[in-house]
Tab-separated table of C-alpha atoms in Angstrom:
chain	number	residue	atom	x	y	z
C	1	SER	CA	6.057	8.254	-4.867
C	2	GLY	CA	7.690	11.212	-3.305
C	3	PRO	CA	7.981	14.158	-0.829
C	4	LEU	CA	5.974	17.413	-1.117
C	5	TYR	CA	6.624	20.639	0.567
C	6	LEU	CA	3.355	22.427	0.565
C	7	PRO	CA	2.358	26.037	1.658
C	8	HIS	CA	-0.224	26.616	4.496
C	9	LYS	CA	-2.015	29.835	5.163
C	10	ARG	CA	-1.269	32.016	8.366
C	11	PRO	CA	-4.036	33.822	10.165
C	12	ASP	CA	-3.034	37.010	8.346
C	13	GLY	CA	-3.950	35.024	5.060
C	14	LYS	CA	-0.309	34.788	3.708
C	15	ALA	CA	0.697	31.572	2.372
C	16	PHE	CA	4.061	29.925	3.615
C	17	VAL	CA	6.058	26.736	3.097
C	18	GLU	CA	7.448	25.547	6.516
C	19	TYR	CA	9.120	22.252	7.268
C	20	GLU	CA	10.967	20.768	10.001
C	21	VAL	CA	14.780	20.047	9.429
C	22	ILE	CA	16.377	16.984	11.313
C	23	GLY	CA	19.650	15.694	12.142
C	24	ARG	CA	23.198	17.042	12.106
C	25	ASN	CA	22.765	17.593	8.212
C	26	LYS	CA	19.406	19.364	8.430
C	27	ILE	CA	17.440	16.884	6.278
C	28	ALA	CA	14.348	18.686	4.903
C	29	VAL	CA	11.238	16.647	6.525
C	30	PRO	CA	8.328	17.117	3.577
C	31	THR	CA	4.995	18.162	4.856
C	32	HIS	CA	3.210	15.727	2.616
C	33	LEU	CA	3.789	12.519	0.691
C	34	PHE	CA	2.435	11.650	-2.627
C	35	LYS	CA	1.679	8.078	-4.389
C	36	ILE	CA	0.456	7.650	-7.957
C	37	ILE	CA	-0.655	4.299	-8.370
C	38	LEU	CA	-0.977	3.459	-12.413
C	39	ALA	CA	-2.315	-0.062	-13.666
C	40	VAL	CA	-2.887	-1.027	-17.409
C	41	ARG	CA	-5.584	-3.655	-17.712
C	42	THR	CA	-5.508	-6.342	-20.264
C	43	ASN	CA	-7.274	-4.217	-22.682
C	44	ASN	CA	-4.743	-1.689	-22.263
C	45	SER	CA	-7.002	0.788	-20.703
C	46	PRO	CA	-5.425	2.712	-17.854
C	47	ILE	CA	-6.647	3.183	-14.254
C	48	LEU	CA	-4.850	5.822	-11.973
C	49	GLY	CA	-5.089	6.837	-8.460
C	50	ALA	CA	-3.207	9.856	-7.094
C	51	PHE	CA	-3.082	10.540	-3.319
C	52	VAL	CA	-1.591	13.144	-1.221
C	53	VAL	CA	-1.263	12.440	2.494
C	54	PRO	CA	-0.006	14.686	5.183
C	55	ASN	CA	3.318	13.648	6.659
C	56	MET	CA	1.748	13.191	10.442
C	57	PRO	CA	-0.069	10.633	11.987
C	58	ILE	CA	-3.582	9.734	10.728
C	59	PRO	CA	-6.249	8.015	12.468
C	60	SER	CA	-6.798	4.489	11.431
C	61	SER	CA	-10.470	5.705	10.722
C	62	THR	CA	-9.766	8.074	8.042
C	63	THR	CA	-10.513	6.376	4.512
C	64	LEU	CA	-7.955	6.322	1.556
C	65	THR	CA	-10.177	8.254	-0.715
C	66	SER	CA	-10.002	11.171	1.584
C	67	PHE	CA	-6.770	11.492	0.315
C	68	GLN	CA	-7.306	11.079	-3.390
C	69	VAL	CA	-6.572	14.178	-5.710
C	70	PRO	CA	-6.935	14.851	-9.571
C	71	LEU	CA	-3.380	13.907	-10.971
C	72	GLU	CA	-3.570	17.526	-12.740
C	73	ARG	CA	-3.657	18.826	-9.014
C	74	LEU	CA	-0.799	16.563	-7.739
C	75	GLU	CA	1.410	17.569	-10.913
C	76	SER	CA	0.839	21.241	-9.964
C	77	MET	CA	1.784	20.843	-6.171
C	78	ALA	CA	4.745	18.732	-7.419
C	79	GLY	CA	5.864	20.921	-10.300
C	80	GLN	CA	6.153	18.156	-12.608
C	81	VAL	CA	4.118	16.060	-15.210
C	82	PHE	CA	3.742	12.544	-14.514
C	83	PHE	CA	3.125	10.110	-17.464
C	84	PRO	CA	2.970	12.420	-20.144
C	85	GLU	CA	2.375	9.740	-22.826
C	86	LEU	CA	-0.859	8.933	-21.437
C	87	LYS	CA	-3.829	10.076	-23.068
C	88	ARG	CA	-5.875	11.775	-19.915
C	89	SER	CA	-9.296	11.349	-21.608
C	90	GLU	CA	-8.864	7.515	-21.501
C	91	ILE	CA	-7.609	7.127	-17.921
C	92	LYS	CA	-10.186	5.565	-15.469
C	93	ASP	CA	-10.471	6.332	-11.822
C	94	LEU	CA	-8.637	3.752	-9.698
C	95	CYS	CA	-11.014	4.151	-6.547
C	96	LEU	CA	-14.231	4.111	-8.703
C	97	GLU	CA	-12.942	0.946	-10.522
C	98	HIS	CA	-11.660	-0.994	-7.365
C	99	ASN	CA	-12.430	-0.491	-3.621
C	100	CYS	CA	-9.763	1.928	-2.385
C	101	THR	CA	-10.081	0.816	1.340
C	102	LEU	CA	-7.114	0.784	3.909
C	103	THR	CA	-6.750	-2.447	5.339
C	104	LYS	CA	-5.633	-3.067	9.069
C	105	PRO	CA	-1.972	-4.226	9.174
C	106	GLU	CA	-3.178	-7.330	11.084
C	107	VAL	CA	-5.412	-8.194	8.169
C	108	ARG	CA	-2.730	-7.640	5.659
C	109	ILE	CA	-0.212	-9.946	7.744
C	110	MET	CA	-2.891	-12.593	7.779
C	111	GLU	CA	-3.351	-12.472	3.999
C	112	TYR	CA	-0.050	-12.624	3.501
C	113	PHE	CA	0.825	-15.731	5.496
C	114	MET	CA	-2.310	-17.447	4.115
C	115	LYS	CA	-0.923	-17.229	0.615
C	116	ARG	CA	2.261	-18.349	1.887
C	117	ILE	CA	0.715	-21.353	3.514
C	118	ALA	CA	-1.334	-22.106	0.493
C	119	SER	CA	1.728	-21.804	-1.801
C	120	ALA	CA	4.093	-24.038	0.380
C	121	LYS	CA	6.062	-26.863	-1.672
C	122	SER	CA	7.168	-28.842	1.144
C	123	VAL	CA	6.173	-30.036	4.796
C	124	GLU	CA	9.641	-28.237	5.883
C	125	LYS	CA	8.803	-24.909	4.276
C	126	LEU	CA	5.107	-24.988	5.304
C	127	ASP	CA	6.148	-25.470	8.861
C	128	ALA	CA	8.793	-22.769	8.722
C	129	VAL	CA	6.096	-20.164	7.525
C	130	TRP	CA	3.583	-21.616	10.212
C	131	GLU	CA	6.258	-21.061	12.947
C	132	THR	CA	6.929	-17.412	11.674
C	133	TYR	CA	3.280	-16.707	11.419
C	134	SER	CA	2.268	-18.206	14.876
C	135	SER	CA	5.073	-16.299	16.857
C	136	ARG	CA	3.534	-13.286	15.354
C	137	THR	CA	-0.171	-13.638	16.114
C	138	THR	CA	-2.411	-16.307	17.287
C	139	PRO	CA	-3.781	-17.942	14.082
C	140	GLY	CA	-7.480	-17.976	13.460
C	141	GLU	CA	-9.398	-21.029	12.671
C	142	GLU	CA	-9.339	-20.213	8.901
C	143	ALA	CA	-5.609	-20.313	9.140
C	144	VAL	CA	-5.468	-23.500	11.336
C	145	ILE	CA	-7.735	-25.116	8.806
C	146	LEU	CA	-5.466	-24.309	5.647
C	147	TYR	CA	-2.434	-25.125	7.414
C	148	ASN	CA	-3.688	-28.758	8.141
C	149	LYS	CA	-5.284	-29.218	4.635
C	150	THR	CA	-2.126	-28.124	3.076
C	151	ARG	CA	0.262	-30.228	5.641
C	152	ASN	CA	-1.866	-33.463	4.829
C	153	ALA	CA	-1.774	-32.929	1.049
C	154	LEU	CA	2.055	-32.233	1.219
C	155	GLN	CA	2.473	-35.279	3.354
C	156	ASP	CA	0.680	-37.570	0.923
C	157	GLU	CA	2.452	-36.112	-1.934
C	158	GLU	CA	5.992	-36.605	-0.512
C	159	GLY	CA	4.793	-40.078	0.737
C	160	ARG	CA	4.196	-40.805	-3.076
C	161	THR	CA	7.505	-39.838	-4.193
């Protein structure tokens, strides 16, 4: 991950790099940000996705794949080579292998708490997770069912010990 300072063309056709500076120390604000995701499967074949995102608000309807760029293009933009030890011919496209869709924040929160509810090791921990989750949102039916099922199982287990 990192910052990029990319040029834009002016009406006269000339390209310029312009960026805002902020604060007392005049910190440069990048025009874009990049992220490279590299994963290696169990068969040692690499999958990779490279993304360049403008440093500005983005409509939630925008797809992640609209920001995907070839690794070589990102390297050209950044002025550096990433993962030089990888055989480029063996790299598979992350978004072709997996669905590169953006998940709404409320869905990510729900998924996070569902995992924490399911993996709770005691009623006390489960109730703490549930209290935190419930304070952030109104739990859906699926979450309520999982909470009750997990709580009953933990109470049974604690009753046996």
